Coordinates of C-alpha atoms in Angstrom, one line a residue:
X1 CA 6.4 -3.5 -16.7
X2 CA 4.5 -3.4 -13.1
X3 CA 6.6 -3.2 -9.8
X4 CA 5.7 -5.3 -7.1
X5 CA 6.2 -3.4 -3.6
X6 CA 6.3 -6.2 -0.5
X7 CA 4.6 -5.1 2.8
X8 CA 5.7 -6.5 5.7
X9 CA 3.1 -5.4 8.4
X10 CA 2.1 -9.2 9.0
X11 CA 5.4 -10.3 9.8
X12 CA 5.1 -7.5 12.4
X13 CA 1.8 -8.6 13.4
X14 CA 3.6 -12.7 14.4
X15 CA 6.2 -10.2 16.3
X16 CA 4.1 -8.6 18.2
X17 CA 1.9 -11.6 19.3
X18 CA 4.4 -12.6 21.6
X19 CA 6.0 -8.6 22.0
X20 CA 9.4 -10.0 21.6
X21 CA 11.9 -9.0 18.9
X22 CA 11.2 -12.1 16.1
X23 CA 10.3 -12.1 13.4
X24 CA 12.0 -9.0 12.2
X25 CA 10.0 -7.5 9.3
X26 CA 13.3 -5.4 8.6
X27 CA 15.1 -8.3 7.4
X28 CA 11.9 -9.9 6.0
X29 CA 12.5 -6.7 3.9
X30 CA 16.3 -7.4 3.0
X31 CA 14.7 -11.0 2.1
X32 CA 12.3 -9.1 0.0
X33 CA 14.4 -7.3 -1.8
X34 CA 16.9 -9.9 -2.8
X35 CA 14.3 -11.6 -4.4
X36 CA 12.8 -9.0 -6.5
X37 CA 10.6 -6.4 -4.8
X38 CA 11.1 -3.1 -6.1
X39 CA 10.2 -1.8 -3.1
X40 CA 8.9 -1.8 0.6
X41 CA 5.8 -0.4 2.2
X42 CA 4.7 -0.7 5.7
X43 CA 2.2 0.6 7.5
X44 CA 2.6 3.1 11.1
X45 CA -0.9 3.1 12.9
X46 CA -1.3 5.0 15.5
X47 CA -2.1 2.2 18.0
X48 CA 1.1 0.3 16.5
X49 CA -0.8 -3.0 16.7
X50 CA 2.2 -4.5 13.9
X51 CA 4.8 -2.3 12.6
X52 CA 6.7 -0.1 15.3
X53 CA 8.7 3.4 14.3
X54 CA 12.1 1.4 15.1
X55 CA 11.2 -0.5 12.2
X56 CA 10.5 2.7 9.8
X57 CA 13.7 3.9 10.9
X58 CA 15.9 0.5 10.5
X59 CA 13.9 0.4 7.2
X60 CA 14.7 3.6 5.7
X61 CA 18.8 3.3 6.8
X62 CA 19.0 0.0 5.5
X63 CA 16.9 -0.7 2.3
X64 CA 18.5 -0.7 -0.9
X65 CA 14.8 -0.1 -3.1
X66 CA 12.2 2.4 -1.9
X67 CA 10.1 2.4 1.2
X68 CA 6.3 3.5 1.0
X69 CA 4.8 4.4 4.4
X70 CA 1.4 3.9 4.9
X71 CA -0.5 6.2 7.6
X72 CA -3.4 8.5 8.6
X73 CA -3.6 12.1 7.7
X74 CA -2.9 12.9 11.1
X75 CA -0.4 15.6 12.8
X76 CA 1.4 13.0 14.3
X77 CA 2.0 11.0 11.5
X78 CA 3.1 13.7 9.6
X79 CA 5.9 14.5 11.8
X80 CA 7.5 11.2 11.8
X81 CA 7.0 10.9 7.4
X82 CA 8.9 14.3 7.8
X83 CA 11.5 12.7 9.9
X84 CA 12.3 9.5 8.0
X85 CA 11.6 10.5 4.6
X86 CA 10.4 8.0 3.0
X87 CA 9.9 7.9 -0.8
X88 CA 6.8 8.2 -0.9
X89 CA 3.2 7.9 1.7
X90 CA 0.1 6.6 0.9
X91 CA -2.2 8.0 2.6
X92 CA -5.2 5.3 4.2
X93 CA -8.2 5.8 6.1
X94 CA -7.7 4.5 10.1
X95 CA -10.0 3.0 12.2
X96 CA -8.8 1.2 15.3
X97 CA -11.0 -1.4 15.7
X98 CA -10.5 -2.7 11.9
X99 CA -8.5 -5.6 11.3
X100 CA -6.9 -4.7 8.2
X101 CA -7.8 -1.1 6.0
X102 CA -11.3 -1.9 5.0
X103 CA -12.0 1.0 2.0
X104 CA -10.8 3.8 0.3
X105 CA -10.4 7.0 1.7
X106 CA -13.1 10.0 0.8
X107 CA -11.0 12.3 -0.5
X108 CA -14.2 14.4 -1.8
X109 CA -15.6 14.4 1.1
X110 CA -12.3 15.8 2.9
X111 CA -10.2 17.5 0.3
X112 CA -9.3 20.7 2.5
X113 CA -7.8 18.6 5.5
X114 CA -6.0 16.2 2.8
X115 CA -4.5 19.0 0.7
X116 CA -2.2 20.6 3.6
X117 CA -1.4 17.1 4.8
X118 CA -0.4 16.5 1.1
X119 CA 1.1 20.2 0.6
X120 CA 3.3 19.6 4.1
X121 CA 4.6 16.3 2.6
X122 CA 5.4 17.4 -0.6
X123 CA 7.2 20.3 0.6
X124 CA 9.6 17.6 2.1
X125 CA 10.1 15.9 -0.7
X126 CA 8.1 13.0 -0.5
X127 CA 5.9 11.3 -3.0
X128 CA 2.1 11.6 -2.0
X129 CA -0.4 9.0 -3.2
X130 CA -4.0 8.1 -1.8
X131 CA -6.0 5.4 -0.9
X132 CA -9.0 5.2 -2.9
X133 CA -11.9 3.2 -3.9
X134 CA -12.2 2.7 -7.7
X135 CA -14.7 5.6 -8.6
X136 CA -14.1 8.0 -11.0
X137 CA -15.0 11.2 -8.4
X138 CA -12.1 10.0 -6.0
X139 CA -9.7 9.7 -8.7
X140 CA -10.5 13.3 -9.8
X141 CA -10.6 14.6 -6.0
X142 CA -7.1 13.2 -5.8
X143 CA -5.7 15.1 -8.7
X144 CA -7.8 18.3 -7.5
X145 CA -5.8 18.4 -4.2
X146 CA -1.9 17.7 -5.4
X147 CA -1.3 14.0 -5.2
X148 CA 1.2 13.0 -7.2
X149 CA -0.6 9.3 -7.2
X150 CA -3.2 6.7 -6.2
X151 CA -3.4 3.5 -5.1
X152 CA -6.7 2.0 -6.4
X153 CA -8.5 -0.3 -3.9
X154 CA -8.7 -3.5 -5.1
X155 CA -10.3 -5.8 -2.0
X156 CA -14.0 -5.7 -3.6
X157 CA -12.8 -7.5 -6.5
X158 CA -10.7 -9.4 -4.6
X159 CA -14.0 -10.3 -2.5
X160 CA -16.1 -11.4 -5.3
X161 CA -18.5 -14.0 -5.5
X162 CA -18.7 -14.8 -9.1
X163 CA -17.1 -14.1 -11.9
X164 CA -19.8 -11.6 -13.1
X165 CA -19.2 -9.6 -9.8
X166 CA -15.5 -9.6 -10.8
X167 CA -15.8 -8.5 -14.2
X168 CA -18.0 -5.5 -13.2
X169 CA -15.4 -4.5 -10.5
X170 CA -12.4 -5.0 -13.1
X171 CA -13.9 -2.4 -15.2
X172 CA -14.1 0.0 -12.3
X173 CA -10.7 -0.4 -12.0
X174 CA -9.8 -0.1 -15.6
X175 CA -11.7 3.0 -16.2
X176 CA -10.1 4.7 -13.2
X177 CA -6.8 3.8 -14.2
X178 CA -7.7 5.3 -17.6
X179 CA -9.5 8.0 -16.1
X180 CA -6.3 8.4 -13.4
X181 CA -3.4 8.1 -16.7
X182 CA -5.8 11.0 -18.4
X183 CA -5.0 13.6 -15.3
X184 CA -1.1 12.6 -15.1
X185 CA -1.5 10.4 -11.5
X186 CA 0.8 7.4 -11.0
X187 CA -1.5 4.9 -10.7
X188 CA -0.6 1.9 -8.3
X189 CA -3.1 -0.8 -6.4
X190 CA -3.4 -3.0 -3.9
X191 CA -5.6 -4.5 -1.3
X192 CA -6.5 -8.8 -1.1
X193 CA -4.2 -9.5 -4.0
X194 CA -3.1 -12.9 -3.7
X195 CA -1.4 -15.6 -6.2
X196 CA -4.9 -16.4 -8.3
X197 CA -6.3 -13.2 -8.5
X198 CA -3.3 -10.3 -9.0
X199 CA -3.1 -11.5 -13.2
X200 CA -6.5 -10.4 -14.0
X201 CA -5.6 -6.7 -12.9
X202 CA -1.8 -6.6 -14.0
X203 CA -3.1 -7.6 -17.6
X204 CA -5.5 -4.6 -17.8
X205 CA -2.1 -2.2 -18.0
X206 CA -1.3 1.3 -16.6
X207 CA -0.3 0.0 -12.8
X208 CA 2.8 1.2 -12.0
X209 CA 3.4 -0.8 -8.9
X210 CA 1.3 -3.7 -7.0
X211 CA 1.7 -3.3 -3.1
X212 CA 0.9 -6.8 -1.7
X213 CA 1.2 -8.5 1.6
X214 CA -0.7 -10.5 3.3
X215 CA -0.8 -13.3 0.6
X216 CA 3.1 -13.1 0.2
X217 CA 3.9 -13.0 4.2
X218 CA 1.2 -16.8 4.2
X219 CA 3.0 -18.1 1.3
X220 CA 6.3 -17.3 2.8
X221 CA 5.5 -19.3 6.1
X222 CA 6.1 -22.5 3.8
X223 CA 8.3 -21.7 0.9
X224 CA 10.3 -19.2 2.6
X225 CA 10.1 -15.5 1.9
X226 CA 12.5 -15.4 -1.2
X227 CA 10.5 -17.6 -3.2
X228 CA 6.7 -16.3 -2.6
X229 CA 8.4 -12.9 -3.8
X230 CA 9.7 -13.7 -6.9
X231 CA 6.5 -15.9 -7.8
X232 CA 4.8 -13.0 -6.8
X233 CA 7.5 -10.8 -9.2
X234 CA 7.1 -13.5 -12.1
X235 CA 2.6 -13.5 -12.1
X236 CA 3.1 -9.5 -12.0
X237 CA 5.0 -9.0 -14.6
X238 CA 4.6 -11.7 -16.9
X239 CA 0.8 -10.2 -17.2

């Protein structure tokens, strides 16, 4: 049965508009979990436009479930995963002037600099998945270098036009979750996932966990975040 792991970046993101101290996202999180979200991810960027490291480190002394750090592959970055110790990082591709993560990272194109980021984390104990697009080469890159999982990137078929398009990008998917279940990679995804698309990929099997946010933290600002997670929990795993 799939997991559903809640990100709380855009509560950050209402925080930060006016830089005071509400919402929190750590006890967006504590709502999260009481409701059903197996666990938390969150997402340090360097510029930290949403999420702040006092909220990693409230996070990771106060949740009951598992936290997931998102980041960059950078030095600095790995020096805080290596203070908090999370559960597990998922590594992203960073661009500052991006709204949101726009792609996959190209772990074939940069599997040296990526293997002794994933090597330093690993060493600490930490879970190490990546980022990527649903192609068959990144899937097999990420195996090549030591992470333990992926996290497949799900926003083209979220951004689909027509239900052709979306057919021809849930097959990508499938055949890398195959293709990622064949090499012994937890396979997870995420990326636009919202209340009418999400069933259509839990019911092709093989995801261990769904990371969504941005369509739970909008749903929330009506129904209250208890409630958007657990008819997130129920359309993921009643796939």
């Amino acid at each position: 049965m799939a997991k559903l792991g809640v990100n709380v970046d855009h509560v950050a993101t209402v925080r930060q508009a006016r830089g005071g101290s509400e919402p929190d996202p750590v006890t967006a999180a504590a709502f999260a979990e009481l409701a059903g979200a197996d666990s938390i991810t969150v997402h340090l960027r360097e510029d930290r436009r949403h999420i702040q490291d006092r909220d990693v480190h409230l996070l990771r002394r106060t949740l009951q479930t598992r936290l997931n750090l998102e980041m960059a592959a950078t030095e600095e970055m790995t020096r805080i995963a290596l203070e908090v110790l999370p559960d597990s990082v998922c590594l992203v591709p960073e661009r500052r002037e991006e709204l949101t993560t726009e792609g996959g990272l190209d772990v074939a194109r940069h599997e040296e600099a990526l293997r002794k980021t994933i090597a330093q984390l690993r060493e600490g104990g930490i879970q190490v998945s990546l980022f990527v697009d649903p192609e068959l080469s990144q899937v097999q890159a990420s195996r090549r270098i030591g992470a333990d999982a992926i996290e497949i990137h799900t926003g083209t078929y979220c951004e689909a036009r027509s239900a052709a398009a979306q057919r021809t990008e849930l097959k990508k998917i499938e055949e890398c979750i195959r293709e990622g279940a064949r090499l012994g990679l937890i396979i997870n995804a995420g990326h636009g996932l919202n209340y009418l698309n999400v069933q259509a990929v839990a019911a092709l099997g093989g995801i261990e966990e769904f990371n969504i946010g941005h369509s739970i933290v909008s749903r929330a600002l009506f129904v209250g975040m208890e409630r958007a997670v657990r008819d997130m929990v129920m359309l993921v795993r009643g796939a």
